[in-house]
Short mmCIF file of C-alpha atoms and ligand atoms in Angstrom, two decimals:
data_model
loop_
_atom_site.label_atom_id
_atom_site.label_comp_id
_atom_site.label_asym_id
_atom_site.label_seq_id
_atom_site.Cartn_x
_atom_site.Cartn_y
_atom_site.Cartn_z
CA MET A 1452 -22.51 -20.73 -32.35
CA GLU A 1453 -25.48 -19.54 -31.92
CA ALA A 1454 -25.22 -21.55 -28.52
CA LYS A 1455 -21.76 -20.46 -27.98
CA ILE A 1456 -22.82 -16.55 -28.42
CA LYS A 1457 -25.92 -17.27 -26.14
CA GLU A 1458 -23.59 -18.82 -23.29
CA ALA A 1459 -20.53 -16.40 -22.92
CA THR A 1460 -24.12 -13.65 -23.25
CA LYS A 1461 -24.68 -14.85 -19.97
CA LYS A 1462 -21.47 -14.83 -18.30
CA PHE A 1463 -21.10 -11.40 -19.29
CA GLU A 1464 -24.73 -11.02 -17.51
CA GLU A 1465 -23.46 -12.25 -14.02
CA LEU A 1466 -20.53 -10.77 -15.01
CA LEU A 1467 -22.28 -6.67 -14.91
CA ARG A 1468 -24.72 -8.49 -12.41
CA GLY A 1469 -21.71 -8.69 -9.79
CA GLN A 1470 -20.00 -5.91 -10.85
CA LEU A 1471 -23.18 -3.43 -10.59
CA GLU A 1472 -23.86 -4.23 -7.08
CA ARG A 1473 -19.95 -3.94 -5.93
CA ALA A 1474 -20.71 -0.31 -7.70
CA GLU A 1475 -23.50 0.33 -4.78
CA LYS A 1476 -21.43 -1.88 -2.18
CA MET A 1477 -19.02 1.14 -3.32
CA LYS A 1478 -20.52 3.88 -2.27
CA GLU A 1479 -21.76 3.02 1.03
CA ASN A 1480 -18.57 4.77 2.62
CA LYS A 1481 -18.53 8.58 0.97
CA ASP A 1482 -15.71 9.89 3.89
CA PHE A 1483 -12.27 9.85 4.35
CA THR A 1484 -11.45 8.96 8.11
CA ASP A 1485 -10.30 12.56 9.25
CA TYR A 1486 -7.79 12.12 11.85
CA ASN A 1487 -7.16 15.74 12.90
CA ALA A 1488 -11.23 15.28 13.84
CA LEU A 1489 -10.55 12.72 15.83
CA ASP A 1490 -10.26 12.38 19.50
CA LYS A 1491 -8.07 9.52 19.47
CA ILE A 1492 -6.18 7.89 16.84
CA VAL A 1493 -6.08 4.39 17.87
CA ILE A 1494 -3.15 2.10 15.32
CA GLY A 1495 -2.71 -0.99 16.07
CA ILE A 1496 0.17 -3.22 15.62
CA VAL A 1497 0.00 -7.11 14.43
CA PRO A 1498 3.14 -8.83 14.94
CA GLY A 1499 2.17 -11.57 11.57
CA ASP A 1500 3.91 -14.91 10.75
CA GLY A 1501 7.66 -15.50 11.39
CA ILE A 1502 10.25 -12.34 11.33
CA GLY A 1503 7.01 -10.77 12.26
CA PRO A 1504 7.36 -9.61 15.62
CA ILE A 1505 11.01 -9.27 16.02
CA ILE A 1506 9.93 -6.43 13.46
CA LEU A 1507 7.69 -5.20 14.87
CA ARG A 1508 7.92 -5.17 18.12
CA GLU A 1509 10.73 -2.58 17.46
CA ALA A 1510 8.17 -0.26 15.00
CA GLU A 1511 6.04 0.54 18.03
CA ARG A 1512 9.14 1.44 20.07
CA VAL A 1513 10.20 3.30 17.64
CA LEU A 1514 6.27 4.60 17.31
CA ARG A 1515 6.08 4.79 21.31
CA PHE A 1516 9.43 7.04 20.83
CA LEU A 1517 7.84 9.61 18.26
CA LEU A 1518 4.50 9.93 19.57
CA GLU A 1519 5.22 9.51 23.03
CA ASP A 1520 3.65 13.03 24.11
CA LYS A 1521 0.87 11.62 21.77
CA VAL A 1522 0.30 8.52 23.61
CA LYS A 1523 0.29 10.47 26.67
CA SER A 1524 -2.07 13.37 26.28
CA GLY A 1525 -4.26 10.28 24.25
CA LYS A 1526 -4.62 11.50 21.69
CA VAL A 1527 -2.76 8.18 20.15
CA GLU A 1528 -3.39 4.58 21.22
CA LEU A 1529 -1.11 1.80 20.55
CA LYS A 1530 -3.49 -0.99 20.45
CA ASN A 1531 -1.79 -5.16 20.03
CA ILE A 1532 -3.56 -7.53 17.92
CA ASP A 1533 -2.54 -10.49 19.05
CA GLY A 1534 -4.05 -13.71 16.25
CA LEU A 1535 -3.00 -12.55 13.09
CA THR A 1536 -1.06 -15.96 13.03
CA ILE A 1537 -0.10 -18.47 10.33
CA GLU A 1538 -0.81 -21.03 14.08
CA ASN A 1539 -4.21 -19.90 14.90
CA ARG A 1540 -5.91 -19.11 11.30
CA VAL A 1541 -5.12 -22.43 11.11
CA ALA A 1542 -6.57 -23.97 13.61
CA LYS A 1543 -10.22 -21.80 12.97
CA LEU A 1544 -9.54 -22.69 9.34
CA LYS A 1545 -10.09 -18.71 8.78
CA SER A 1546 -8.08 -16.58 6.64
CA ILE A 1547 -8.52 -13.64 9.91
CA PRO A 1548 -10.69 -15.12 12.35
CA ASP A 1549 -13.19 -13.64 13.00
CA ASP A 1550 -12.50 -12.09 17.02
CA VAL A 1551 -8.83 -11.04 15.23
CA MET A 1552 -11.12 -8.81 12.00
CA ASP A 1553 -12.77 -7.60 14.79
CA LYS A 1554 -9.37 -6.04 16.73
CA ILE A 1555 -8.40 -4.85 13.75
CA LYS A 1556 -11.09 -3.58 12.72
CA SER A 1557 -11.96 -1.42 16.29
CA CYS A 1558 -8.44 0.09 14.96
CA HIS A 1559 -8.22 3.51 12.98
CA VAL A 1560 -4.91 2.33 11.31
CA LEU A 1561 -2.42 -0.65 11.08
CA LEU A 1562 1.16 -1.33 11.38
CA LYS A 1563 1.51 -5.62 10.13
CA GLY A 1564 3.16 -8.05 9.82
CA PRO A 1565 4.38 -9.74 7.12
CA THR A 1566 2.29 -12.89 7.37
CA THR A 1567 3.01 -16.26 6.49
CA THR A 1568 0.48 -17.31 2.82
CA PRO A 1569 0.31 -21.47 2.28
CA SER A 1570 1.17 -22.68 -0.97
CA LYS A 1571 1.12 -26.75 -2.58
CA GLY A 1572 2.92 -29.16 -0.73
CA ASP A 1573 3.08 -27.51 2.86
CA GLY A 1574 0.88 -29.68 4.28
CA LEU A 1575 -1.24 -26.52 5.11
CA PRO A 1576 -4.52 -25.39 4.30
CA ASN A 1577 -5.68 -24.00 1.76
CA LEU A 1578 -6.67 -20.22 3.26
CA GLU A 1579 -6.42 -16.96 1.67
CA SER A 1580 -3.72 -14.74 2.40
CA ALA A 1581 -4.72 -12.81 5.36
CA ASN A 1582 -3.80 -9.46 2.89
CA VAL A 1583 -6.30 -10.13 0.37
CA THR A 1584 -9.13 -11.24 3.33
CA MET A 1585 -8.09 -7.69 4.75
CA ARG A 1586 -7.86 -5.67 1.07
CA LYS A 1587 -10.91 -6.47 0.73
CA GLU A 1588 -12.53 -6.49 4.53
CA LEU A 1589 -11.45 -3.19 4.93
CA ASP A 1590 -12.39 -1.77 1.30
CA LEU A 1591 -8.23 -0.94 1.03
CA PHE A 1592 -8.22 0.44 -2.64
CA ALA A 1593 -5.08 2.19 -3.18
CA ASN A 1594 -1.45 0.86 -2.57
CA VAL A 1595 0.49 3.17 -2.35
CA ARG A 1596 3.89 2.92 -2.56
CA PRO A 1597 6.38 5.22 -2.32
CA VAL A 1598 10.36 5.95 -4.73
CA LYS A 1599 12.94 7.39 -3.49
CA VAL A 1600 16.28 8.82 -5.19
CA PRO A 1601 17.88 11.49 -2.61
CA GLU A 1602 21.23 12.65 -4.78
CA LYS A 1603 18.99 12.18 -8.39
CA ASN A 1604 16.22 13.89 -6.67
CA ILE A 1605 13.53 11.30 -7.33
CA ASP A 1606 10.25 12.18 -4.83
CA TRP A 1607 8.10 10.19 -6.48
CA THR A 1608 4.23 8.38 -4.49
CA PHE A 1609 2.31 6.15 -6.65
CA PHE A 1610 -1.00 5.74 -6.01
CA ARG A 1611 -1.91 1.96 -8.06
CA GLU A 1612 -5.59 1.44 -7.79
CA ASN A 1613 -6.34 -1.96 -6.77
CA THR A 1614 -9.72 -3.34 -7.30
CA GLU A 1615 -11.17 -3.06 -10.07
CA GLY A 1616 -9.03 -1.75 -14.19
CA SER A 1617 -7.98 -5.10 -15.47
CA TYR A 1618 -7.65 -7.19 -12.27
CA ALA A 1619 -11.53 -6.62 -11.07
CA VAL A 1620 -12.76 -9.81 -13.26
CA GLY A 1621 -8.60 -10.77 -14.58
CA SER A 1622 -9.69 -14.90 -13.89
CA LYS A 1623 -13.54 -14.08 -15.48
CA GLY A 1624 -12.76 -13.45 -18.96
CA ILE A 1625 -14.38 -15.29 -21.33
CA ASN A 1626 -13.27 -18.64 -24.54
CA VAL A 1627 -16.08 -17.84 -26.35
CA THR A 1628 -15.10 -19.98 -28.56
CA ASP A 1629 -11.52 -21.83 -29.60
CA ASP A 1630 -10.81 -19.28 -32.21
CA VAL A 1631 -11.89 -15.64 -29.66
CA ALA A 1632 -11.74 -14.78 -26.26
CA VAL A 1633 -12.74 -11.17 -24.06
CA ASP A 1634 -11.13 -10.28 -20.98
CA PHE A 1635 -12.93 -7.52 -19.49
CA CYS A 1636 -11.84 -4.34 -18.35
CA ILE A 1637 -13.91 -2.35 -15.18
CA ALA A 1638 -13.96 1.92 -14.04
CA THR A 1639 -16.38 2.74 -11.46
CA THR A 1640 -16.89 6.28 -10.95
CA GLU A 1641 -17.22 5.53 -7.17
CA GLY A 1642 -13.47 3.45 -7.86
CA CYS A 1643 -11.48 5.83 -9.76
CA GLU A 1644 -13.40 9.16 -7.79
CA ARG A 1645 -12.00 7.59 -4.82
CA ILE A 1646 -8.07 6.77 -5.61
CA ALA A 1647 -7.81 10.18 -8.28
CA ARG A 1648 -8.77 11.93 -4.89
CA ALA A 1649 -6.75 9.72 -2.11
CA ALA A 1650 -3.89 10.83 -4.47
CA PHE A 1651 -4.82 14.92 -4.21
CA GLU A 1652 -5.45 14.44 -1.10
CA PHE A 1653 -1.75 13.40 -0.82
CA ALA A 1654 -0.35 15.86 -2.75
CA LYS A 1655 -2.09 18.82 -0.40
CA ASN A 1656 -1.43 17.58 2.88
CA ASN A 1657 2.55 17.02 1.86
CA GLY A 1658 3.53 19.72 -0.25
CA LYS A 1659 3.66 18.38 -3.09
CA LYS A 1660 2.62 20.82 -6.24
CA ARG A 1661 1.55 17.95 -8.99
CA VAL A 1662 0.10 15.42 -9.79
CA SER A 1663 0.50 13.68 -13.39
CA ALA A 1664 -2.48 10.44 -14.38
CA VAL A 1665 -1.34 7.25 -16.18
CA THR A 1666 -3.46 6.07 -18.34
CA LYS A 1667 -4.48 4.99 -21.98
CA ALA A 1668 -7.13 6.96 -23.26
CA ASN A 1669 -6.49 7.00 -26.98
CA ILE A 1670 -7.05 4.01 -27.41
CA ILE A 1671 -8.85 2.63 -23.80
CA LYS A 1672 -11.30 4.95 -24.62
CA THR A 1673 -13.76 4.11 -21.88
CA THR A 1674 -12.40 2.40 -18.70
CA ASP A 1675 -9.07 4.69 -19.13
CA GLY A 1676 -10.69 7.55 -20.18
CA LYS A 1677 -13.75 7.54 -17.44
CA PHE A 1678 -10.72 7.56 -14.71
CA LEU A 1679 -9.24 10.25 -16.37
CA ASP A 1680 -12.16 12.62 -16.65
CA ILE A 1681 -12.47 11.90 -13.66
CA CYS A 1682 -9.43 12.63 -12.29
CA LYS A 1683 -10.29 15.86 -13.69
CA GLU A 1684 -13.13 16.88 -12.50
CA VAL A 1685 -11.23 15.60 -9.04
CA ALA A 1686 -8.61 18.01 -9.56
CA LYS A 1687 -11.23 20.51 -10.18
CA ASP A 1688 -11.16 20.77 -6.05
CA TYR A 1689 -7.70 21.15 -5.91
CA PRO A 1690 -6.61 24.17 -7.18
CA ASP A 1691 -3.22 24.47 -6.27
CA ILE A 1692 -2.53 21.28 -7.80
CA THR A 1693 -1.80 21.13 -11.44
CA LEU A 1694 -3.17 17.46 -12.99
CA ASP A 1695 -1.20 16.97 -15.71
CA SER A 1696 -1.89 13.43 -17.89
CA TRP A 1697 0.25 11.51 -19.36
CA TYR A 1698 0.05 7.41 -22.17
CA VAL A 1699 2.06 5.47 -19.73
CA ASP A 1700 4.03 4.35 -23.17
CA ILE A 1701 5.35 7.50 -22.55
CA MET A 1702 5.72 7.42 -18.97
CA THR A 1703 7.59 4.25 -19.21
CA ALA A 1704 10.32 6.14 -21.13
CA ASN A 1705 9.71 9.66 -18.57
CA LEU A 1706 10.74 7.59 -15.67
CA ILE A 1707 13.75 6.56 -16.95
CA ASN A 1708 14.52 9.97 -18.96
CA GLU A 1709 17.23 12.02 -16.58
CA ASP A 1710 15.93 15.56 -17.73
CA ILE A 1711 12.68 15.53 -16.72
CA ARG A 1712 12.67 12.48 -14.31
CA SER A 1713 12.35 14.36 -11.45
CA SER A 1714 9.80 16.98 -11.67
CA PHE A 1715 7.19 14.05 -10.76
CA GLU A 1716 6.27 14.34 -7.68
CA VAL A 1717 2.70 11.98 -7.35
CA PHE A 1718 1.03 10.19 -10.09
CA VAL A 1719 -2.65 8.16 -10.01
CA LEU A 1720 -3.48 5.24 -11.87
CA PRO A 1721 -5.82 2.54 -12.60
CA ASN A 1722 -4.80 -0.95 -11.84
CA LEU A 1723 -1.77 -2.53 -14.54
CA TYR A 1724 -0.50 0.42 -15.72
CA GLY A 1725 0.11 0.92 -11.53
CA ASP A 1726 1.48 -2.20 -11.65
CA ILE A 1727 3.89 -2.61 -14.47
CA ILE A 1728 5.47 1.60 -13.89
CA THR A 1729 5.48 0.85 -10.02
CA ASP A 1730 7.97 -2.33 -10.52
CA GLU A 1731 10.30 0.10 -12.93
CA ALA A 1732 10.60 2.83 -10.71
CA ALA A 1733 11.18 0.14 -7.79
CA GLN A 1734 13.84 -0.69 -9.88
CA ILE A 1735 15.14 2.41 -10.89
CA GLN A 1736 15.06 2.75 -7.04
CA GLY A 1737 17.76 0.33 -6.73
CA GLY A 1738 16.23 -2.20 -4.26
CA VAL A 1739 13.44 -3.03 -2.11
CA GLY A 1740 15.60 -2.41 0.88
CA THR A 1741 13.93 0.83 2.60
CA ALA A 1742 10.50 0.60 0.79
CA GLY A 1743 7.14 0.54 2.54
CA SER A 1744 4.10 -0.54 0.71
CA SER A 1745 0.53 1.29 2.47
CA ASN A 1746 -2.85 0.28 1.25
CA ILE A 1747 -5.44 2.49 1.75
CA GLY A 1748 -8.91 2.96 2.51
CA LYS A 1749 -11.79 5.63 3.29
CA LYS A 1750 -11.71 4.40 6.53
CA TYR A 1751 -9.19 1.96 7.17
CA ALA A 1752 -5.55 2.07 6.03
CA MET A 1753 -3.14 -0.50 6.30
CA PHE A 1754 0.87 -0.31 6.38
CA GLU A 1755 3.66 -3.08 6.37
CA ALA A 1756 7.09 -4.39 5.34
CA ILE A 1757 7.67 -5.70 1.18
CA HIS A 1758 9.07 -8.61 2.38
CA GLY A 1759 7.15 -11.66 4.03
CA SER A 1760 8.12 -13.23 7.11
CA ALA A 1761 11.10 -15.11 6.29
CA PRO A 1762 10.89 -17.77 8.13
CA ARG A 1763 14.08 -20.02 7.66
CA MET A 1764 15.50 -17.39 9.74
CA ILE A 1765 13.57 -17.62 12.47
CA GLU A 1766 14.43 -21.80 11.61
CA GLU A 1767 18.17 -21.01 11.05
CA GLY A 1768 17.72 -18.87 15.07
CA ILE A 1769 18.54 -15.74 13.15
CA GLY A 1770 15.52 -14.09 13.61
CA GLU A 1771 16.98 -11.45 15.94
CA TYR A 1772 19.21 -10.40 13.12
CA ALA A 1773 15.92 -9.00 10.73
CA ASN A 1774 16.43 -6.17 8.88
CA PRO A 1775 13.45 -3.55 10.26
CA SER A 1776 13.68 -1.36 7.15
CA SER A 1777 11.26 -1.39 5.58
CA ILE A 1778 8.33 -1.79 8.25
CA PHE A 1779 9.89 2.02 9.61
CA LYS A 1780 9.34 3.02 6.35
CA ALA A 1781 6.38 2.01 5.87
CA THR A 1782 6.47 3.80 10.04
CA GLU A 1783 6.46 6.75 8.52
CA MET A 1784 4.77 6.31 5.40
CA LEU A 1785 1.39 5.41 8.56
CA LEU A 1786 2.87 8.92 10.33
CA ARG A 1787 2.45 10.62 7.38
CA HIS A 1788 -0.56 9.36 6.76
CA ILE A 1789 -2.01 9.86 10.18
CA GLY A 1790 -1.01 14.01 9.47
CA PHE A 1791 2.25 13.62 11.80
CA ILE A 1792 3.91 14.91 9.25
CA ASN A 1793 6.82 16.19 11.69
CA GLU A 1794 7.43 12.53 13.56
CA ALA A 1795 7.55 11.53 9.53
CA ASN A 1796 10.49 13.85 8.31
CA LYS A 1797 11.75 12.96 11.18
CA LEU A 1798 11.95 9.43 11.12
CA ASP A 1799 12.41 10.06 6.97
CA GLU A 1800 15.45 12.09 7.47
CA ALA A 1801 16.78 9.38 10.82
CA LEU A 1802 15.96 6.56 8.25
CA ASN A 1803 18.40 8.23 5.41
CA LYS A 1804 21.01 9.30 7.93
CA CYS A 1805 21.46 5.53 9.14
CA ILE A 1806 21.50 3.22 5.55
CA GLU A 1807 22.08 5.73 2.63
CA ILE A 1808 24.54 8.22 4.77
CA GLU A 1809 26.24 7.34 8.23
CA LYS A 1810 25.44 3.65 7.85
CA LYS A 1811 27.00 3.45 11.42
CA VAL A 1812 25.40 0.30 12.63
CA VAL A 1813 24.64 -1.97 9.04
CA VAL A 1814 22.37 -5.18 9.64
CA THR A 1815 23.07 -8.00 6.97
CA GLY A 1816 20.33 -10.50 8.18
CA ASN A 1817 22.71 -12.56 9.69
CA LYS A 1818 25.12 -13.38 12.91
CA ASP A 1819 27.71 -10.57 11.82
CA GLY A 1820 25.71 -7.98 11.33
CA ALA A 1821 23.34 -5.98 13.82
CA THR A 1822 20.56 -6.78 15.85
CA THR A 1823 16.42 -5.77 15.31
CA LYS A 1824 16.89 -3.60 18.55
CA GLU A 1825 20.70 -2.35 17.58
CA PHE A 1826 19.19 -0.94 14.07
CA ALA A 1827 16.14 0.33 15.95
CA ASP A 1828 18.08 2.12 18.88
CA TYR A 1829 20.05 3.80 16.58
CA VAL A 1830 17.15 5.12 14.37
CA MET A 1831 16.20 6.65 17.46
CA GLN A 1832 19.64 8.21 18.37
CA THR A 1833 19.78 9.43 15.51
CA VAL A 1834 16.50 10.88 15.42
CA LYS A 1835 17.31 12.96 18.95
CA ALA A 1836 20.45 14.33 17.57
CA LEU A 1837 18.75 16.04 14.41
P1 NAD B 51 10.51 -13.32 1.75
O1 NAD B 51 10.61 -11.89 1.53
O2 NAD B 51 9.65 -13.52 3.37
O3 NAD B 51 11.80 -13.80 2.14
C1 NAD B 51 12.99 -14.12 0.99
C2 NAD B 51 13.89 -14.09 1.18
O4 NAD B 51 13.74 -12.83 2.09
C3 NAD B 51 14.75 -15.19 2.56
O5 NAD B 51 15.47 -14.99 2.06
C4 NAD B 51 14.62 -13.91 3.92
O6 NAD B 51 15.10 -15.10 4.63
C5 NAD B 51 14.98 -12.64 3.09
N1 NAD B 51 14.99 -12.10 4.25
C6 NAD B 51 12.53 -11.31 3.80
N2 NAD B 51 11.94 -10.42 4.85
C7 NAD B 51 14.18 -10.32 5.63
C8 NAD B 51 14.23 -8.48 6.80
N3 NAD B 51 13.52 -8.08 7.70
N4 NAD B 51 15.84 -9.12 6.86
C9 NAD B 51 16.74 -9.70 6.75
N5 NAD B 51 16.23 -10.69 5.50
C10 NAD B 51 14.96 -10.90 5.07
O7 NAD B 51 9.98 -14.36 1.02
P2 NAD B 51 9.29 -15.98 0.84
O8 NAD B 51 10.19 -16.62 1.22
O9 NAD B 51 8.90 -15.17 -0.64
O10 NAD B 51 7.82 -15.44 1.91
C11 NAD B 51 8.03 -16.15 3.30
C12 NAD B 51 6.65 -15.98 3.59
O11 NAD B 51 5.93 -14.82 4.14
C13 NAD B 51 5.60 -17.27 2.77
O12 NAD B 51 4.95 -17.41 2.79
C14 NAD B 51 5.17 -15.15 1.87
O13 NAD B 51 3.72 -16.12 1.36
C15 NAD B 51 5.01 -14.88 2.86
N6 NAD B 51 4.46 -13.27 2.51
C16 NAD B 51 3.55 -12.35 2.82
C17 NAD B 51 4.17 -10.75 2.59
C18 NAD B 51 3.11 -10.59 3.42
O14 NAD B 51 2.11 -10.23 4.50
N7 NAD B 51 3.11 -9.40 2.90
C19 NAD B 51 4.47 -10.05 1.65
C20 NAD B 51 5.33 -10.68 0.91
C21 NAD B 51 5.28 -12.50 1.08
#
């Protein structure tokens, strides 16, 4: 028994050292990029694999269309980044080859296509997912997911902490004996502060008046308590925005309570609750077709579709019929993130018209539907007519 306690204590000590080191490293990036203050914003276009190059080609056209003046004046540069393909990654035996990573780091924000991840039995070397590598390398700590159901007056944005909580050392739990297993939950001051600030900055920049923190701080007192305390501290810097605090159990109920749910605007959550609550919210939205995803850090941010590279569509020769709705939604989020609210709102309104209301051009993902390009044309025409 004593030996087992000693062994577990040793593992715990290693884990603590790793976390203290991580907490120090996190402090290196102090401030969020102020896009307003930049002479030029560089947007990297990363096509990825499978249908990625097709949907990204159209997303780039939409971006160029919406940002025509800004590209002309030199305020915005769109930079194509080749090489984040499964062929190149396998050839270099790196999840993100060094030269590609350098190019990625020369941009401020990225619009990324889906990347194929090798899996067991496909004969490819066991490379880490490009997304996981990118998230770590660029320190993209906030997973931001919007959920909108206009007819139910739902317009939510979730800020899920993406690097700590119960997931930070998820694979390092300890089976102390056959009878006792222990897992760990980590909260750092920097980790909590930066996600809280990201949520409040978003609220401030998008005219939102309410941020709701979701924890279980009444039970998980130390780590969730810290998360909540720091949210309260950060809130003091945003006097026009109200912070309210909810326990995750009641929040699962609130989201299906039609009397109150439309009053929520922005949510900030530790990793585990974010994982659960955003899936519930996606279900309420009904489908994932129009949702984009973003991974935000202090220095960099990456926006992408929520689906994968759909390799079968390429094999079957129907790649040109891929649905670009999700990457267009990600494009809208990118525009909003860098402060081009007017352009983002136009794209949002047009997408809603094209997908939900008029449906004059419908993409089915097959030859019976419109092509990716035809749908992009329809979206741009709709923007013009707004
Ligand atoms: P997938 O999303 O690529 O495909 C699931 C199904 O949805 C398929 O039938 C596909 O044809 C269809 N589909 C996907 N996107 C579509 C679109 N835009 N238009 C029409 N139909 C579409 O999921 P999968 O098959 O599990 O994954 C394929 C590859 O993508 C894997 O290597 C996986 O690791 C990778 N992936 C990458 C990301 C990312 O880069 N963020 C995310 C998920 C999966």
